[in-house]
PDB file of C-alpha atoms in Angstrom:
ATOM      1  CA  MET A   1     106.379  64.447  60.721  1.00 56.00           C
ATOM      2  CA  PRO A   2     106.250  68.012  60.656  1.00 65.00           C
ATOM      3  CA  VAL A   3     103.863  69.904  58.119  1.00 67.00           C
ATOM      4  CA  SER A   4     105.401  72.747  56.655  1.00 72.00           C
ATOM      5  CA  PRO A   5     102.630  73.857  54.315  1.00 74.00           C
ATOM      6  CA  PRO A   6     103.653  77.266  51.926  1.00 75.00           C
ATOM      7  CA  ARG A   7     102.215  80.073  53.388  1.00 76.00           C
ATOM      8  CA  PRO A   8     100.113  82.939  51.282  1.00 75.00           C
ATOM      9  CA  LYS A   9     102.394  85.244  49.543  1.00 81.00           C
ATOM     10  CA  GLN A  10     102.360  88.677  51.439  1.00 87.00           C
ATOM     11  CA  LEU A  11     101.738  91.447  49.190  1.00 91.00           C
ATOM     12  CA  PRO A  12     104.472  93.874  48.797  1.00 92.00           C
ATOM     13  CA  MET A  13     105.350  96.503  50.736  1.00 94.00           C
ATOM     14  CA  THR A  14     106.298  99.107  48.209  1.00 95.00           C
ATOM     15  CA  ALA A  15     103.552  98.643  45.609  1.00 96.00           C
ATOM     16  CA  LEU A  16     100.624  98.826  48.712  1.00 96.00           C
ATOM     17  CA  ARG A  17     102.572 101.956  49.520  1.00 96.00           C
ATOM     18  CA  ALA A  18     102.394 103.156  46.374  1.00 97.00           C
ATOM     19  CA  PHE A  19      98.852 102.306  45.768  1.00 97.00           C
ATOM     20  CA  GLU A  20      97.781 104.678  48.829  1.00 96.00           C
ATOM     21  CA  THR A  21      99.846 107.232  48.056  1.00 96.00           C
ATOM     22  CA  ALA A  22      98.149 107.126  44.462  1.00 96.00           C
ATOM     23  CA  ALA A  23      94.712 106.885  45.282  1.00 97.00           C
ATOM     24  CA  ARG A  24      94.689 109.683  48.137  1.00 96.00           C
ATOM     25  CA  LEU A  25      96.566 112.114  45.921  1.00 94.00           C
ATOM     26  CA  GLY A  26      94.341 111.113  42.990  1.00 94.00           C
ATOM     27  CA  GLY A  27      97.184 110.073  40.643  1.00 95.00           C
ATOM     28  CA  PHE A  28     100.730 108.847  39.966  1.00 96.00           C
ATOM     29  CA  ALA A  29     102.179 112.519  39.177  1.00 95.00           C
ATOM     30  CA  ALA A  30     101.204 113.292  42.391  1.00 93.00           C
ATOM     31  CA  ALA A  31     101.849 110.216  44.383  1.00 94.00           C
ATOM     32  CA  ALA A  32     105.550 110.487  42.577  1.00 94.00           C
ATOM     33  CA  GLN A  33     106.612 113.584  43.788  1.00 88.00           C
ATOM     34  CA  GLU A  34     105.694 112.502  47.585  1.00 88.00           C
ATOM     35  CA  LEU A  35     107.678 109.263  47.256  1.00 90.00           C
ATOM     36  CA  GLY A  36     110.230 110.296  45.324  1.00 87.00           C
ATOM     37  CA  ILE A  37     110.211 108.347  42.454  1.00 94.00           C
ATOM     38  CA  SER A  38     109.438 108.438  38.889  1.00 95.00           C
ATOM     39  CA  PRO A  39     105.572 108.358  37.774  1.00 95.00           C
ATOM     40  CA  GLY A  40     106.521 104.972  36.144  1.00 96.00           C
ATOM     41  CA  ALA A  41     107.628 103.604  38.910  1.00 97.00           C
ATOM     42  CA  VAL A  42     104.137 104.380  40.746  1.00 97.00           C
ATOM     43  CA  SER A  43     102.360 103.070  37.641  1.00 96.00           C
ATOM     44  CA  ALA A  44     104.591  99.747  37.891  1.00 97.00           C
ATOM     45  CA  HIS A  45     103.794  99.255  41.343  1.00 97.00           C
ATOM     46  CA  VAL A  46     100.216  99.442  40.993  1.00 97.00           C
ATOM     47  CA  LYS A  47     100.405  96.993  38.218  1.00 96.00           C
ATOM     48  CA  THR A  48     102.602  94.503  40.380  1.00 96.00           C
ATOM     49  CA  LEU A  49      99.874  95.041  43.016  1.00 96.00           C
ATOM     50  CA  GLU A  50      97.014  94.544  40.947  1.00 96.00           C
ATOM     51  CA  ASP A  51      98.578  91.401  38.969  1.00 95.00           C
ATOM     52  CA  SER A  52      98.788  90.177  42.697  1.00 93.00           C
ATOM     53  CA  LEU A  53      95.399  90.620  43.084  1.00 94.00           C
ATOM     54  CA  ARG A  54      93.944  89.941  40.193  1.00 94.00           C
ATOM     55  CA  ALA A  55      91.900  92.886  40.430  1.00 96.00           C
ATOM     56  CA  PRO A  56      91.787  96.355  39.068  1.00 96.00           C
ATOM     57  CA  LEU A  57      92.618  99.433  42.044  1.00 97.00           C
ATOM     58  CA  PHE A  58      92.157 102.128  39.019  1.00 97.00           C
ATOM     59  CA  LEU A  59      90.757 102.739  35.855  1.00 95.00           C
ATOM     60  CA  ARG A  60      93.109 104.785  33.702  1.00 94.00           C
ATOM     61  CA  SER A  61      92.235 106.970  30.838  1.00 93.00           C
ATOM     62  CA  ALA A  62      93.630 109.585  28.695  1.00 90.00           C
ATOM     63  CA  LYS A  63      92.944 112.144  30.923  1.00 90.00           C
ATOM     64  CA  GLY A  64      93.927 110.188  34.018  1.00 90.00           C
ATOM     65  CA  VAL A  65      93.146 107.779  36.670  1.00 95.00           C
ATOM     66  CA  THR A  66      90.286 106.925  39.095  1.00 95.00           C
ATOM     67  CA  LEU A  67      90.116 104.347  41.893  1.00 97.00           C
ATOM     68  CA  THR A  68      87.354 101.376  41.040  1.00 97.00           C
ATOM     69  CA  ALA A  69      84.988 100.866  43.531  1.00 97.00           C
ATOM     70  CA  LEU A  70      87.209  98.171  45.342  1.00 97.00           C
ATOM     71  CA  GLY A  71      90.041 100.664  45.544  1.00 97.00           C
ATOM     72  CA  VAL A  72      87.683 103.456  47.270  1.00 97.00           C
ATOM     73  CA  ARG A  73      86.490 100.451  49.637  1.00 97.00           C
ATOM     74  CA  VAL A  74      90.077  99.837  50.923  1.00 97.00           C
ATOM     75  CA  LEU A  75      91.548 103.158  50.661  1.00 97.00           C
ATOM     76  CA  PRO A  76      91.057 104.616  53.911  1.00 96.00           C
ATOM     77  CA  ASP A  77      92.130 101.359  56.113  1.00 97.00           C
ATOM     78  CA  PHE A  78      95.416 101.713  53.803  1.00 96.00           C
ATOM     79  CA  THR A  79      95.627 105.475  54.628  1.00 95.00           C
ATOM     80  CA  ALA A  80      95.150 104.732  58.409  1.00 94.00           C
ATOM     81  CA  ALA A  81      97.612 102.094  58.146  1.00 95.00           C
ATOM     82  CA  PHE A  82     100.476 104.216  56.375  1.00 93.00           C
ATOM     83  CA  ASP A  83      99.489 107.155  59.155  1.00 91.00           C
ATOM     84  CA  GLN A  84      99.951 105.076  62.231  1.00 90.00           C
ATOM     85  CA  MET A  85     102.999 103.613  60.706  1.00 90.00           C
ATOM     86  CA  GLY A  86     104.553 106.663  59.884  1.00 85.00           C
ATOM     87  CA  GLN A  87     103.571 107.957  63.389  1.00 82.00           C
ATOM     88  CA  ALA A  88     105.307 104.933  64.792  1.00 86.00           C
ATOM     89  CA  MET A  89     108.403 105.706  62.744  1.00 83.00           C
ATOM     90  CA  GLN A  90     108.557 109.692  64.208  1.00 77.00           C
ATOM     91  CA  MET A  91     108.154 107.776  67.704  1.00 77.00           C
ATOM     92  CA  LEU A  92     111.501 105.520  66.684  1.00 80.00           C
ATOM     93  CA  HIS A  93     113.392 108.293  65.031  1.00 73.00           C
ATOM     94  CA  SER A  94     112.602 109.996  68.216  1.00 71.00           C
ATOM     95  CA  GLU A  95     113.192 107.487  71.083  1.00 73.00           C
ATOM     96  CA  ALA A  96     116.573 106.250  69.210  1.00 72.00           C
ATOM     97  CA  ALA A  97     118.564 109.595  68.398  1.00 62.00           C
ATOM     98  CA  PRO A  98     116.835 112.295  71.101  1.00 71.00           C
ATOM     99  CA  GLN A  99     119.151 114.884  70.730  1.00 85.00           C
ATOM    100  CA  VAL A 100     118.632 115.342  67.055  1.00 88.00           C
ATOM    101  CA  VAL A 101     115.859 117.685  65.604  1.00 91.00           C
ATOM    102  CA  HIS A 102     114.896 117.236  61.968  1.00 91.00           C
ATOM    103  CA  ILE A 103     113.430 120.476  60.309  1.00 94.00           C
ATOM    104  CA  ALA A 104     112.137 120.568  57.058  1.00 95.00           C
ATOM    105  CA  ALA A 105     111.798 124.115  55.692  1.00 96.00           C
ATOM    106  CA  LEU A 106     111.549 126.149  52.486  1.00 95.00           C
ATOM    107  CA  PRO A 107     114.969 126.487  50.729  1.00 95.00           C
ATOM    108  CA  ALA A 108     114.818 130.157  51.072  1.00 96.00           C
ATOM    109  CA  VAL A 109     113.373 130.660  54.641  1.00 96.00           C
ATOM    110  CA  ALA A 110     116.253 127.778  55.679  1.00 96.00           C
ATOM    111  CA  GLN A 111     119.274 130.015  53.652  1.00 95.00           C
ATOM    112  CA  PHE A 112     118.172 133.787  54.702  1.00 96.00           C
ATOM    113  CA  TRP A 113     116.065 133.103  58.162  1.00 96.00           C
ATOM    114  CA  LEU A 114     117.026 129.741  59.598  1.00 96.00           C
ATOM    115  CA  SER A 115     121.101 129.573  59.045  1.00 94.00           C
ATOM    116  CA  PRO A 116     121.979 132.867  60.404  1.00 93.00           C
ATOM    117  CA  ARG A 117     120.099 132.033  63.652  1.00 93.00           C
ATOM    118  CA  LEU A 118     122.068 128.456  63.537  1.00 94.00           C
ATOM    119  CA  PRO A 119     125.443 129.658  65.704  1.00 94.00           C
ATOM    120  CA  ALA A 120     123.236 131.464  68.604  1.00 93.00           C
ATOM    121  CA  LEU A 121     120.675 128.343  68.547  1.00 92.00           C
ATOM    122  CA  ARG A 122     123.881 126.134  68.834  1.00 91.00           C
ATOM    123  CA  ALA A 123     125.059 128.062  71.509  1.00 92.00           C
ATOM    124  CA  ALA A 124     122.092 128.059  74.056  1.00 90.00           C
ATOM    125  CA  ALA A 125     121.495 123.948  73.000  1.00 89.00           C
ATOM    126  CA  PRO A 126     124.939 122.740  72.268  1.00 92.00           C
ATOM    127  CA  ASP A 127     123.843 119.252  72.822  1.00 91.00           C
ATOM    128  CA  ILE A 128     121.400 119.435  70.682  1.00 92.00           C
ATOM    129  CA  GLU A 129     122.382 118.862  66.443  1.00 92.00           C
ATOM    130  CA  ILE A 130     120.261 120.418  64.111  1.00 93.00           C
ATOM    131  CA  SER A 131     119.256 118.960  60.833  1.00 93.00           C
ATOM    132  CA  ILE A 132     117.818 120.773  58.166  1.00 95.00           C
ATOM    133  CA  THR A 133     116.002 119.416  54.661  1.00 94.00           C
ATOM    134  CA  ALA A 134     115.104 122.269  52.164  1.00 94.00           C
ATOM    135  CA  MET A 135     111.979 121.300  50.552  1.00 92.00           C
ATOM    136  CA  GLU A 136     109.424 123.840  48.235  1.00 90.00           C
ATOM    137  CA  VAL A 137     106.568 122.251  50.024  1.00 88.00           C
ATOM    138  CA  PRO A 138     105.598 121.378  53.501  1.00 89.00           C
ATOM    139  CA  PRO A 139     105.598 117.223  54.045  1.00 86.00           C
ATOM    140  CA  ASN A 140     103.195 115.001  55.109  1.00 82.00           C
ATOM    141  CA  LEU A 141     104.248 115.139  59.018  1.00 79.00           C
ATOM    142  CA  LYS A 142     101.906 112.178  59.081  1.00 80.00           C
ATOM    143  CA  ARG A 143     104.295 109.930  57.156  1.00 80.00           C
ATOM    144  CA  ALA A 144     107.309 112.003  57.158  1.00 81.00           C
ATOM    145  CA  PRO A 145     110.174 111.737  59.688  1.00 81.00           C
ATOM    146  CA  TYR A 146     110.489 115.809  60.647  1.00 88.00           C
ATOM    147  CA  ASP A 147     110.272 117.074  64.056  1.00 89.00           C
ATOM    148  CA  LEU A 148     109.149 120.779  63.209  1.00 93.00           C
ATOM    149  CA  CYS A 149     107.951 122.437  60.074  1.00 94.00           C
ATOM    150  CA  LEU A 150     109.448 126.139  58.817  1.00 96.00           C
ATOM    151  CA  PHE A 151     106.884 127.152  56.208  1.00 96.00           C
ATOM    152  CA  TYR A 152     104.671 130.206  55.170  1.00 96.00           C
ATOM    153  CA  ASP A 153     101.369 129.475  55.960  1.00 94.00           C
ATOM    154  CA  ALA A 154      97.967 131.642  57.508  1.00 92.00           C
ATOM    155  CA  ALA A 155      97.158 129.760  60.606  1.00 91.00           C
ATOM    156  CA  LEU A 156      99.368 126.726  61.448  1.00 91.00           C
ATOM    157  CA  GLY A 157     101.512 126.705  64.478  1.00 90.00           C
ATOM    158  CA  GLU A 158     102.781 129.641  65.502  1.00 92.00           C
ATOM    159  CA  GLU A 159     104.223 132.730  63.935  1.00 94.00           C
ATOM    160  CA  VAL A 160     107.742 133.448  64.175  1.00 94.00           C
ATOM    161  CA  ALA A 161     108.165 136.126  61.626  1.00 94.00           C
ATOM    162  CA  LYS A 162     105.734 138.498  59.704  1.00 94.00           C
ATOM    163  CA  ASP A 163     106.411 139.114  56.290  1.00 96.00           C
ATOM    164  CA  GLY A 164     106.190 141.651  53.875  1.00 96.00           C
ATOM    165  CA  ILE A 165     107.343 143.102  50.295  1.00 97.00           C
ATOM    166  CA  THR A 166     108.985 145.963  49.229  1.00 97.00           C
ATOM    167  CA  PRO A 167     111.700 146.672  46.289  1.00 97.00           C
ATOM    168  CA  VAL A 168     115.409 146.381  47.105  1.00 97.00           C
ATOM    169  CA  CYS A 169     118.466 146.973  45.738  1.00 96.00           C
ATOM    170  CA  ALA A 170     122.045 147.207  45.796  1.00 96.00           C
ATOM    171  CA  PRO A 171     123.097 151.254  47.170  1.00 96.00           C
ATOM    172  CA  SER A 172     124.944 151.933  43.875  1.00 92.00           C
ATOM    173  CA  PHE A 173     121.551 151.536  41.866  1.00 93.00           C
ATOM    174  CA  ALA A 174     119.453 153.544  44.332  1.00 92.00           C
ATOM    175  CA  ASP A 175     120.086 156.823  42.465  1.00 88.00           C
ATOM    176  CA  GLN A 176     118.288 155.512  39.841  1.00 89.00           C
ATOM    177  CA  LEU A 177     115.227 155.116  41.881  1.00 91.00           C
ATOM    178  CA  ARG A 178     113.467 158.461  42.897  1.00 89.00           C
ATOM    179  CA  SER A 179     109.783 157.161  42.390  1.00 89.00           C
ATOM    180  CA  PRO A 180     108.192 153.852  41.544  1.00 91.00           C
ATOM    181  CA  ALA A 181     107.605 155.176  37.670  1.00 90.00           C
ATOM    182  CA  ASP A 182     111.525 154.170  37.355  1.00 91.00           C
ATOM    183  CA  LEU A 183     110.877 151.069  37.684  1.00 92.00           C
ATOM    184  CA  GLN A 184     109.701 150.429  34.378  1.00 90.00           C
ATOM    185  CA  HIS A 185     113.087 151.364  32.765  1.00 91.00           C
ATOM    186  CA  VAL A 186     115.067 149.092  34.774  1.00 94.00           C
ATOM    187  CA  PRO A 187     115.633 144.930  35.174  1.00 95.00           C
ATOM    188  CA  CYS A 188     113.089 144.009  37.927  1.00 95.00           C
ATOM    189  CA  LEU A 189     114.103 141.090  39.552  1.00 96.00           C
ATOM    190  CA  SER A 190     111.644 138.136  41.050  1.00 94.00           C
ATOM    191  CA  ASP A 191     111.245 134.495  42.200  1.00 94.00           C
ATOM    192  CA  SER A 192     108.911 131.840  40.199  1.00 92.00           C
ATOM    193  CA  SER A 193     107.749 131.200  43.694  1.00 91.00           C
ATOM    194  CA  TRP A 194     106.326 134.397  43.964  1.00 93.00           C
ATOM    195  CA  SER A 195     106.232 135.930  40.222  1.00 89.00           C
ATOM    196  CA  LYS A 196     102.793 137.985  41.337  1.00 92.00           C
ATOM    197  CA  ASP A 197     104.791 140.007  44.318  1.00 95.00           C
ATOM    198  CA  TRP A 198     105.586 142.948  41.556  1.00 95.00           C
ATOM    199  CA  ASP A 199     101.758 142.973  40.853  1.00 93.00           C
ATOM    200  CA  HIS A 200     100.552 143.140  44.242  1.00 93.00           C
ATOM    201  CA  TRP A 201     103.217 146.047  45.605  1.00 94.00           C
ATOM    202  CA  LEU A 202     102.493 148.161  42.163  1.00 93.00           C
ATOM    203  CA  ASN A 203      98.635 147.506  43.012  1.00 91.00           C
ATOM    204  CA  ALA A 204      99.019 149.028  46.452  1.00 90.00           C
ATOM    205  CA  ALA A 205     101.839 151.640  46.341  1.00 86.00           C
ATOM    206  CA  CYS A 206     100.903 153.342  43.183  1.00 82.00           C
ATOM    207  CA  PRO A 207      97.515 151.792  41.853  1.00 80.00           C
ATOM    208  CA  ASP A 208      96.844 154.457  39.268  1.00 76.00           C
ATOM    209  CA  ALA A 209     100.446 153.932  37.644  1.00 75.00           C
ATOM    210  CA  ALA A 210     100.462 151.883  34.608  1.00 80.00           C
ATOM    211  CA  ILE A 211     103.961 150.243  34.980  1.00 82.00           C
ATOM    212  CA  THR A 212     105.508 146.870  34.025  1.00 86.00           C
ATOM    213  CA  PRO A 213     108.174 145.603  35.367  1.00 87.00           C
ATOM    214  CA  ARG A 214     110.277 143.706  33.476  1.00 92.00           C
ATOM    215  CA  GLY A 215     113.243 141.756  34.327  1.00 93.00           C
ATOM    216  CA  PRO A 216     114.808 138.091  34.960  1.00 94.00           C
ATOM    217  CA  GLU A 217     112.948 135.277  36.662  1.00 94.00           C
ATOM    218  CA  PHE A 218     114.557 133.282  39.164  1.00 95.00           C
ATOM    219  CA  SER A 219     113.907 129.753  40.414  1.00 93.00           C
ATOM    220  CA  LEU A 220     116.531 130.103  43.275  1.00 93.00           C
ATOM    221  CA  TYR A 221     115.529 133.243  45.708  1.00 95.00           C
ATOM    222  CA  ALA A 222     119.193 132.741  47.208  1.00 95.00           C
ATOM    223  CA  LEU A 223     120.124 133.681  43.537  1.00 96.00           C
ATOM    224  CA  ALA A 224     117.883 136.320  42.856  1.00 96.00           C
ATOM    225  CA  VAL A 225     119.036 138.072  45.664  1.00 97.00           C
ATOM    226  CA  GLU A 226     122.737 137.516  45.313  1.00 96.00           C
ATOM    227  CA  GLU A 227     122.547 138.981  41.665  1.00 96.00           C
ATOM    228  CA  THR A 228     120.756 141.710  43.799  1.00 97.00           C
ATOM    229  CA  VAL A 229     123.447 143.044  45.797  1.00 96.00           C
ATOM    230  CA  ASN A 230     125.374 142.598  42.787  1.00 95.00           C
ATOM    231  CA  GLY A 231     124.153 145.809  40.928  1.00 94.00           C
ATOM    232  CA  ALA A 232     121.783 143.699  38.334  1.00 94.00           C
ATOM    233  CA  GLY A 233     118.798 145.644  39.158  1.00 95.00           C
ATOM    234  CA  VAL A 234     115.895 145.781  41.600  1.00 97.00           C
ATOM    235  CA  LEU A 235     114.452 142.567  43.752  1.00 97.00           C
ATOM    236  CA  ILE A 236     110.965 142.520  45.376  1.00 96.00           C
ATOM    237  CA  GLY A 237     112.340 141.635  48.699  1.00 96.00           C
ATOM    238  CA  HIS A 238     110.526 139.498  51.209  1.00 97.00           C
ATOM    239  CA  THR A 239     111.942 141.515  54.335  1.00 96.00           C
ATOM    240  CA  ALA A 240     111.522 138.329  56.920  1.00 95.00           C
ATOM    241  CA  LEU A 241     114.424 136.674  54.453  1.00 96.00           C
ATOM    242  CA  ILE A 242     116.656 139.665  53.580  1.00 96.00           C
ATOM    243  CA  GLU A 243     116.717 141.522  57.112  1.00 94.00           C
ATOM    244  CA  ARG A 244     120.719 140.721  57.382  1.00 94.00           C
ATOM    245  CA  GLN A 245     121.492 142.122  54.121  1.00 96.00           C
ATOM    246  CA  LEU A 246     119.160 145.289  54.980  1.00 96.00           C
ATOM    247  CA  ASN A 247     120.666 145.846  58.414  1.00 95.00           C
ATOM    248  CA  SER A 248     124.734 145.241  56.831  1.00 95.00           C
ATOM    249  CA  GLY A 249     123.379 147.932  54.137  1.00 96.00           C
ATOM    250  CA  ALA A 250     124.188 145.376  51.317  1.00 96.00           C
ATOM    251  CA  LEU A 251     120.628 146.369  50.088  1.00 97.00           C
ATOM    252  CA  VAL A 252     118.519 149.124  50.811  1.00 97.00           C
ATOM    253  CA  ALA A 253     114.869 149.845  50.134  1.00 96.00           C
ATOM    254  CA  PRO A 254     114.780 152.918  47.585  1.00 95.00           C
ATOM    255  CA  PHE A 255     110.988 153.132  48.316  1.00 94.00           C
ATOM    256  CA  GLU A 256     109.182 153.845  51.884  1.00 92.00           C
ATOM    257  CA  THR A 257     105.813 151.534  50.800  1.00 93.00           C
ATOM    258  CA  VAL A 258     106.350 147.928  52.442  1.00 96.00           C
ATOM    259  CA  VAL A 259     103.059 145.765  51.676  1.00 96.00           C
ATOM    260  CA  SER A 260     102.174 143.301  54.276  1.00 94.00           C
ATOM    261  CA  LEU A 261     101.616 139.882  53.183  1.00 93.00           C
ATOM    262  CA  PRO A 262      98.956 137.514  54.596  1.00 92.00           C
ATOM    263  CA  LEU A 263     101.113 134.582  55.050  1.00 94.00           C
ATOM    264  CA  SER A 264     103.626 134.841  57.614  1.00 95.00           C
ATOM    265  CA  LEU A 265     106.890 132.536  58.373  1.00 96.00           C
ATOM    266  CA  ARG A 266     105.123 130.182  60.737  1.00 95.00           C
ATOM    267  CA  LEU A 267     106.779 126.867  62.763  1.00 95.00           C
ATOM    268  CA  TRP A 268     104.855 124.368  63.363  1.00 92.00           C
ATOM    269  CA  SER A 269     104.906 120.424  64.653  1.00 87.00           C
ATOM    270  CA  PRO A 270     103.436 117.399  64.213  1.00 74.00           C
ATOM    271  CA  ARG A 271     102.521 116.217  67.536  1.00 73.00           C
ATOM    272  CA  ARG A 272     103.052 118.116  70.969  1.00 71.00           C
ATOM    273  CA  HIS A 273     106.804 118.228  72.320  1.00 67.00           C
ATOM    274  CA  ARG A 274     107.410 117.855  75.910  1.00 66.00           C
ATOM    275  CA  ARG A 275     108.582 121.225  77.372  1.00 65.00           C
ATOM    276  CA  GLY A 276     111.911 120.129  78.046  1.00 72.00           C
ATOM    277  CA  SER A 277     112.383 117.920  74.991  1.00 83.00           C
ATOM    278  CA  PRO A 278     114.827 119.143  72.392  1.00 88.00           C
ATOM    279  CA  ALA A 279     112.492 119.478  69.753  1.00 87.00           C
ATOM    280  CA  GLY A 280     110.128 121.826  72.380  1.00 87.00           C
ATOM    281  CA  GLN A 281     113.755 123.454  73.426  1.00 88.00           C
ATOM    282  CA  VAL A 282     114.699 124.336  69.799  1.00 92.00           C
ATOM    283  CA  ALA A 283     110.944 125.395  68.995  1.00 90.00           C
ATOM    284  CA  ARG A 284     110.739 127.764  72.093  1.00 89.00           C
ATOM    285  CA  TRP A 285     114.267 129.344  70.647  1.00 91.00           C
ATOM    286  CA  LEU A 286     113.206 130.025  67.292  1.00 92.00           C
ATOM    287  CA  THR A 287     109.592 131.102  68.298  1.00 89.00           C
ATOM    288  CA  GLY A 288     111.697 133.904  70.566  1.00 83.00           C
ATOM    289  CA  ALA A 289     114.438 134.112  68.983  1.00 49.00           C
ATOM    290  CA  GLY A 290     116.232 137.593  68.956  1.00 38.00           C
ATOM    291  CA  ARG A 291     117.523 140.233  65.873  1.00 39.00           C
ATOM    292  CA  VAL A 292     119.554 137.947  62.959  1.00 41.00           C
ATOM    293  CA  PRO A 293     123.299 139.699  64.026  1.00 43.00           C
ATOM    294  CA  ASP A 294     124.654 141.706  61.348  1.00 44.00           C
ATOM    295  CA  ARG A 295     127.325 139.486  60.060  1.00 41.00           C
TER     296      ARG A 295
END
């Protein structure tokens, strides 16, 4: 009679992933952000794993968590394993749907730089389907199933657009601005992600002037641009993103000074794409894209 002994219980994959992410990033909150779950869920997954192992992986204190000696020893192998699994999943996505190109981009970049170029890109490559995910920080390309990333950076990948900052406003608002000193008396709009832009521009344009811009701060760059077009004030604009509004006349730049930024808009990929592959075609088109249409 065949013998079928009980097999050892496997460790839960979700708990292993939660451990590796928290250990690599140094905390449950950071792991939660990458995994898209709550810090409490990360903690619960790690506790399940520790209970299964009957050994602690983290030391917990009021200041946070630190790895135990066991956690330190096993982390490199788990990181390498999940990296390899992520790369295998990327390959699977690519092979299963070869004509779909997944792009991760900063929300403002997706809306203001990428979106106006999509009609021409579709016309140039009608057989390729473009999928866009907007996110505030670049994804971990060893794990996330994206073909291309479009974010601001100093060196990664290939530059697709230089960027600079300058005040912009609706044409009807420009009459109130004779010199940068007039900024002291009008609402100065900004984006919370680029809260230092006004200081950066003023230090370059008029370093001796004691100007403190005041005005609403927006968490969505699109809303800040829309409010500026509607005449709500003066926005410290990113030239790479508002090219369309400047070309159409919806916004004007009342001052000549444009301050170049150290970060440019750059496109990169987790892996080298074949020249004729859909992702390779999209990358070459975006890095050589022509002038954005005015409307």
